[in-house]
Amino acid sequence: MNEIPVTMTVNGEDRAATIEPRLTLADYLRSECGLTGTHLACEHGACGACTVLVDGAAQRSCLVFAVQAQGAEITTVEGLAEAPGEPTAVQRAFEDCYGLQCGFCTPGFVVSVTAFLRDNPEPDDREIREALSGNLCRCTGYGGIYAAVRQAAAELAEAQGGAS
Amino acid sequence: MTAGRYVGQSVARREHRPLVTGHGRYVDDVTVAGMAHAAFVRSDVARGTITAIDVEDAQAVPGVFAVYLAADLNTVCGPIHSTLMGPNAPMPPMRALAEGDVRFVGEPVAVVVAESRAVAEDAAEMVVVEVAALPAVVDPVAALTDTENLVHPEKGTNVAQAMPDTGGPDVDAAFAGAAQVVTGRFAQSRGTNVPMEPRGLVASWEPGTGEFTAHVSSQNPHEYHAHFARVLGIDHHRVRVLTDQVGGGFGQKVFVSRDETCVAVAAKLLGRPVKWIEDRRENLIAANQARNEIVDLEVAVDDDGAMVAMKARHVEDVGAYAINSHASASGSMSNFITGPYRIGHLGFSSTSAYTNTVGRAAYRGPWLMETTAREQMVDRVARAIGMDPLEFRRRNTVTAAEFPFSMPGGVPIDRVSLTEVLDQAAEMMDYDGFRVRQAAALSEGRHLGLGISAYIEPSGIAFGALATEQANIRIDAAGKVRIMMGSGDHGQNTATTMRQLVAEYLGCDIDDVTYSQHDTTATPHGSGTAGSRTAVIFGGAAIGASKRLREKVAEIAAHLLEASPDDIEIVGSEAFVAGTPSRSVGFAEIAAAAYLAPDRLPPGVEPGLEAVHRYRPPSLFTLSNSCHMCTVEVDAATGMVTFDRYVVSEDCGPMINPTVVEGQIVGGVVQGIGTALYENMAYDPDGNPLASTFLDYVLPGAAEMPEIEIGHIESPSASEGGFKGVGEGGTIGAIACVANAVNDAIAPLGAHIDRLPMGPSEVLAAIDSAGGA
Amino acid sequence: MKAAPFRYHAPSTVAEAVDLLTEHGDEAKVLAGGQSLVPIMALRLGRYGHLVDLNRVDGLRGVEAANGHVRVGAMTTQSAVEHDPMIADRVPLVAAAAPHIGHFQIRNRGTVGGSIAHADPAAELPAVAMALDAVMEVGGPEGAREVRAADFFTSMWTTSLADNEILTAVRFPVRSELQGFAVSEVARRHGDFALVGTACAVSVDGGGVVTDAAIALFGVGPTPVRAASAEEALVGTGPDADLGEIGRLALSGVDPNDDVHASGDYRRRAGAAIVARALGTARDEARGGRS
């Protein structure tokens, strides 16, 4: 069989598998790791639902083959928080501001926004909109999502201010 | 209504925690032991006759379990129909797989079942389908008179349904006496629902027990249940349909598709579970679509600027196989096309055309073309008689003093706030201030525009199978509460709103209540989450069952507290004697008596704590209404439209949860913006879909959408709680609102557009043909 | 939607990559960032027996200054150039183009070389390469060679690279002092492929008269193109130049296609408008550069 061994770290755990090269990172996370929080809504890189962190960078996991993640550190929506099921500031902001309805696109938004606010903790409105443009949502009309990013940014800024 | 302890409050939506942390369970997250995977072979020809299908190479692919054709599946399930329409609907038979002829690109021809989806796709590519192609029928208007090229030859015509002109001498007389007659033709392009989670199911047939179980992505699980029983020839009580999270639907997941039917039959034939998760390309070319409609309007106006009569001719494209009969919107179209205006006479006709395209779906506000066309027409009439469009609407809008006002379609207008929403929206928008700003901008060469759109929406239509819903409420032996309903929530937060109602009317703490819709063997029969019916009909059921159960709780509590049931108050899962809060008993103790210590119950009271209520609203239509206003800027050099503001004044009666109401409105508006500016499921003349990816089917994106401001007016309906539906209204109002704003902006250039979407290319072409910027 | 099967190769040197390409001929395809290639594979619009992944090849990433040029390794991500201070300072047109490429998640993996070698006619970086007369460094079985941008893009999604050659780096000339730049495009949504776009560079003399101009257009034909007659018309003009006319001239030489998003005529009309705007921005910046 045309299969290749691959090892990577997913949400802090070492993972090893032997897989077909055509398996995308998204399918690997879902089927081999049982991490079904990463969703596939287009499989051609246009909707952002499958966004994960690859060595800290937000990327579409449907556009990376799992074999390419050899040695990489992957973080999925399940791995953002300290404890399973506990929300981060970003996740809580999506809840608070009604940044989701059906929730299918939400993991991709949450991961993207997490990376965005880490790199740009005080975004203006234009930057927020541009950062969100890589993720599609069909339910919310984005209003709650804009609000969620603003709330999370403010909260993270406050936490940082308090820590210093 | 004053807000209650829970009702009217923006109670937190507990069901969101798993979704934001990645712990939701959508259908693709379901794994069943021994599960195989399906992929479809679909027609790449729009119209033709299948001359040969070669499956030999596909069957030889390692890992392939079966390749099924029409001869394998259709013989098992027969033609498919929805429960609502029954087997005798006047429609050509819709079969699971294409048999003999193919009628649209994307039509399923074969289904491959294999050990993985990738292998199934490998094999599907090797199935060779030979089709003798015929000219495709694509344009619905041309289709109506085409007698040579027929989508369904046995029908002898491409006319799927015709509603004859309802007009009469009164209409003609009104037009004859009019000061002015204004005409217009408005077209809306084909669009599609695009749930972010495509369709899908995991179907399991257990030969030992004869039972069939399906995990589905559905907004109407009991319809799926009935459908599977029907197509598989299994007794209704041996079917079980499970839904966990459903990633959107907007009408596309109300009825069971051919594709889902094929997977169910394949699972039975194969004797092992089969999963099919629709991919995005399939969703765009093979899942039902909507909106391709044209309306010709004539409006007669008198000397005072009053619209006195309307003539409307409606043509709609229902594709090759509408999912539910003709899926014609003509009935609601004819009822509501005169909208909130004092138009006394209407002549309405409608014709539906079969075409070699994907069949029509019910998509959020399926009949909304009445508002899309009428509200653009109202602006056109106002412009024609030289009156401001807001003033023109104010003059023509039915006032409360006239209620109940009978629309010419027969529906009485009552319990709505037609003039109030106009005023509120105008105030929120600072209408007069905008007009000043607009004039100033124009003098600098900038093109701002304002659009208005007002409508009446028939929410929670209480007709036939849609008329009723049921709540089963159980206080369990520990005193905790569970609501069970046959809903198909797919993002509406029904769990929260129903918990609010039960907590309010039963008197328990909301944290003591859970909500369940996920198993059709445990929930009462329901007709799903669609048609803006949840608040009205499910809500009425929840209130009714809560009140019924509360009575029993009060009776038991009174007995335990040695008081009269009339003196019992129930709040926060605690029953106490009015005026003496120290004399109280909690739900846990009441439940313990009801289940575990029947001797503690009052004489004659049946042990247990459950209540059932099936609710039917008092009116066939529960009317919501709204006025949208938005402002845009059009770049006359590039045709690009950017939003300035978007305001909605709405009346859905008292709100159960304002946050959820506003979320429905905002989401609906943005889908309407999609139809107005972006989305176009175009076909070429050969019937090939031109938007089979998310690069070509343009959904509204996060960078461009306005932040929508919402004002509320609350006039209660006659239904329980006074609620009205709000799920579709945002979309209904938005399309014409945006179109009117764009047209207002380019009017000084002499330009006008009456065909959607208004992409930059169309805007610039309109400006050019009017003489240029 | 799953890609057809392929063999995966992850060479660690350019020579190894070239050997693999030579061995597998037209069965092989180079995988860079994959942000265009993987969708093509997922949709099964393309199938390749062998993928040669350049992500583990040494020395293909990074930005360095060299001899009046900035050399960008082909596997440098678009996001890296977007945020690189040297790029912003010395090749501002690349910095201006980068935010227009897809979305930030795409730019985090998509590469400069991948975009240029993919040669999508509606993409920004090929047009930037054309506008700046960038030089492509190419590795092949005979060793390295260089190709001028003007000779690189031959047709839609097609370059003058041989099947067994790879783009290893792109050299962009460092800006001069009295030079300004702009990228302008029309897209349905932020991050979408442009319906039509332009990358412009304008040089002025001390009096603000245009001494040199580059106008590259994208989304108007099978390859990015330079609008030579409009460039000539702009040279020698001062602040009163009719940029609208120059914009129309720029688009007069192309014949863009109709598609589901826009007509060819639209692309010409809107293109003229954005060229005028971009030239205005670039010229203003060039003048501002005097101080």
Coordinates of C-alpha atoms in Angstrom, one line a residue, chain B residues 159-355:
Chain B
V159 CA -45.9 24.0 -17.4
A160 CA -45.7 22.5 -13.9
Q161 CA -48.6 24.4 -12.5
A162 CA -50.8 27.3 -13.6
M163 CA -52.8 29.5 -11.4
P164 CA -55.3 31.4 -13.5
D165 CA -55.7 35.1 -13.3
T166 CA -57.7 36.0 -10.2
G167 CA -58.7 39.4 -11.6
G168 CA -62.2 40.4 -12.6
P169 CA -64.2 43.4 -13.7
D170 CA -63.4 45.2 -10.5
V171 CA -59.7 45.2 -11.3
D172 CA -60.3 46.3 -14.9
A173 CA -62.6 49.1 -13.7
A174 CA -60.0 50.3 -11.2
F175 CA -57.3 50.4 -13.9
A176 CA -59.7 52.1 -16.3
G177 CA -60.4 54.9 -13.7
A178 CA -56.8 55.3 -12.7
A179 CA -54.9 58.6 -13.0
Q180 CA -51.8 56.8 -13.8
V181 CA -50.7 53.2 -14.4
V182 CA -47.1 52.2 -13.7
T183 CA -45.6 48.9 -14.9
G184 CA -42.5 47.0 -14.0
R185 CA -40.8 43.7 -14.4
F186 CA -38.6 42.3 -11.6
A187 CA -36.4 39.3 -11.7
Q188 CA -34.7 37.4 -9.0
S189 CA -31.8 35.1 -9.8
R190 CA -31.5 31.5 -8.8
G191 CA -29.9 31.0 -5.5
T192 CA -29.4 28.2 -3.1
N193 CA -29.7 27.7 0.7
V194 CA -26.1 26.7 1.4
P195 CA -26.2 25.4 4.9
M196 CA -22.5 25.4 6.1
E197 CA -23.0 21.7 6.9
P198 CA -24.1 20.0 3.7
R199 CA -26.6 17.2 3.7
G200 CA -25.7 13.8 5.1
L201 CA -26.7 10.7 6.9
V202 CA -25.5 7.5 8.4
A203 CA -28.1 4.8 7.6
S204 CA -28.2 1.4 9.4
W205 CA -30.4 -1.5 8.7
E206 CA -30.4 -4.3 11.2
P207 CA -31.4 -7.5 9.5
G208 CA -32.0 -9.3 12.8
T209 CA -34.6 -7.0 14.2
G210 CA -35.8 -5.5 11.0
E211 CA -35.1 -2.1 12.4
F212 CA -33.7 0.9 10.5
T213 CA -31.8 3.7 12.2
A214 CA -30.6 6.8 10.6
H215 CA -28.5 9.7 11.9
V216 CA -29.4 12.6 9.8
S217 CA -28.9 16.3 9.2
S218 CA -32.4 17.4 9.1
Q219 CA -34.7 20.3 10.1
N220 CA -37.7 17.9 10.0
P221 CA -36.7 14.6 11.6
H222 CA -40.2 13.1 11.7
E223 CA -40.6 13.6 8.0
Y224 CA -37.4 11.7 7.6
H225 CA -38.8 9.0 9.9
A226 CA -42.0 8.7 7.8
H227 CA -40.1 8.8 4.6
F228 CA -37.7 6.0 5.5
A229 CA -40.5 3.8 6.6
R230 CA -42.2 4.5 3.3
V231 CA -39.3 3.9 0.9
L232 CA -37.9 0.9 2.8
G233 CA -41.3 -0.7 3.3
I234 CA -40.7 -0.9 7.0
D235 CA -43.4 -0.4 9.6
H236 CA -43.3 3.1 11.0
H237 CA -42.5 1.9 14.5
R238 CA -39.4 0.1 13.4
V239 CA -37.7 3.2 12.2
R240 CA -35.6 5.5 14.4
V241 CA -34.2 8.9 13.3
L242 CA -31.5 10.6 15.3
T243 CA -30.4 14.2 15.0
D244 CA -27.7 15.9 17.1
Q245 CA -26.4 19.2 15.9
V246 CA -27.6 20.3 12.5
G247 CA -25.4 22.8 10.7
G248 CA -28.0 24.9 9.0
G249 CA -30.7 24.1 6.5
F250 CA -32.8 27.2 5.7
G251 CA -35.4 25.0 4.0
Q252 CA -33.0 22.6 2.2
K253 CA -33.3 19.9 4.9
V254 CA -37.1 19.9 5.4
F255 CA -37.9 17.1 2.9
V256 CA -35.9 14.0 2.2
S257 CA -33.9 14.1 -1.0
R258 CA -33.3 11.4 -3.6
D259 CA -29.7 11.2 -2.6
E260 CA -30.5 10.5 1.1
T261 CA -33.2 8.0 -0.1
C262 CA -30.5 6.2 -2.1
V263 CA -28.2 5.9 0.9
A264 CA -31.0 4.4 3.0
V265 CA -31.9 1.9 0.4
A266 CA -28.3 1.0 -0.2
A267 CA -27.8 0.4 3.6
K268 CA -30.7 -2.0 3.5
L269 CA -29.6 -3.8 0.4
L270 CA -26.0 -4.1 1.6
G271 CA -26.9 -5.0 5.1
R272 CA -24.3 -2.7 6.6
P273 CA -24.3 0.9 7.7
V274 CA -23.6 3.5 5.1
K275 CA -22.5 7.0 5.6
W276 CA -22.9 9.7 3.0
I277 CA -21.7 13.2 3.6
E278 CA -22.5 15.5 0.8
D279 CA -19.5 17.5 -0.4
R280 CA -19.8 21.2 -1.3
R281 CA -19.8 20.7 -5.0
E282 CA -22.7 18.3 -4.7
N283 CA -24.5 20.7 -2.4
L284 CA -24.1 23.4 -5.0
I285 CA -25.1 21.5 -8.1
A286 CA -27.4 18.7 -6.7
A287 CA -29.2 20.0 -3.6
N288 CA -32.4 21.9 -4.2
Q289 CA -32.3 25.5 -5.1
A290 CA -34.7 28.5 -5.2
R291 CA -35.6 32.0 -6.1
N292 CA -35.5 32.0 -9.9
E293 CA -38.7 34.1 -10.4
I294 CA -40.0 36.9 -12.6
V295 CA -42.9 39.1 -11.8
D296 CA -44.6 41.6 -14.1
L297 CA -46.5 44.2 -12.1
E298 CA -48.9 46.9 -13.0
V299 CA -50.2 49.4 -10.4
A300 CA -53.1 51.8 -10.8
V301 CA -52.7 55.1 -8.9
D302 CA -55.3 57.7 -8.3
D303 CA -54.9 61.5 -8.2
D304 CA -54.1 61.5 -4.5
G305 CA -51.2 59.1 -4.9
A306 CA -53.1 56.1 -3.7
M307 CA -52.5 52.7 -5.1
V308 CA -55.9 51.4 -5.9
A309 CA -55.3 48.2 -7.9
M310 CA -52.5 45.8 -8.9
K311 CA -52.0 43.3 -11.6
A312 CA -49.3 40.7 -11.1
R313 CA -48.0 37.9 -13.4
H314 CA -45.6 35.5 -11.8
V315 CA -43.4 33.0 -13.5
E316 CA -41.3 30.6 -11.4
D317 CA -38.7 28.0 -12.2
V318 CA -39.3 24.8 -10.3
G319 CA -36.4 22.9 -12.0
A320 CA -36.7 19.3 -13.0
Y321 CA -38.0 17.9 -9.7
A322 CA -39.2 20.3 -7.0
I323 CA -38.6 18.6 -3.7
N324 CA -42.1 19.0 -2.5
S325 CA -44.6 18.7 -5.4
H326 CA -44.2 21.8 -7.5
A327 CA -42.8 23.7 -4.5
S328 CA -44.8 26.5 -6.0
A329 CA -44.9 29.7 -4.0
S330 CA -47.9 31.0 -5.9
G331 CA -50.5 30.5 -3.1
S332 CA -48.7 32.7 -0.6
M333 CA -47.6 35.0 -3.4
S334 CA -51.2 35.8 -4.3
N335 CA -52.2 36.2 -0.7
F336 CA -49.5 38.7 0.3
I337 CA -48.4 40.5 -2.8
T338 CA -50.3 43.6 -2.0
G339 CA -48.4 43.7 1.3
P340 CA -49.2 46.4 3.9
Y341 CA -50.9 48.7 1.4
R342 CA -54.5 49.7 0.9
I343 CA -54.7 48.1 -2.5
G344 CA -58.3 47.1 -3.0
H345 CA -58.2 45.1 -6.2
L346 CA -55.8 42.4 -7.4
G347 CA -55.4 40.3 -10.5
F348 CA -52.8 37.7 -9.9
S349 CA -51.7 34.8 -12.1
S350 CA -48.8 32.4 -11.7
T351 CA -47.1 29.8 -13.9
S352 CA -44.5 27.3 -12.9
A353 CA -42.0 26.0 -15.4
Y354 CA -40.1 22.7 -15.4
T355 CA -36.5 23.2 -16.6

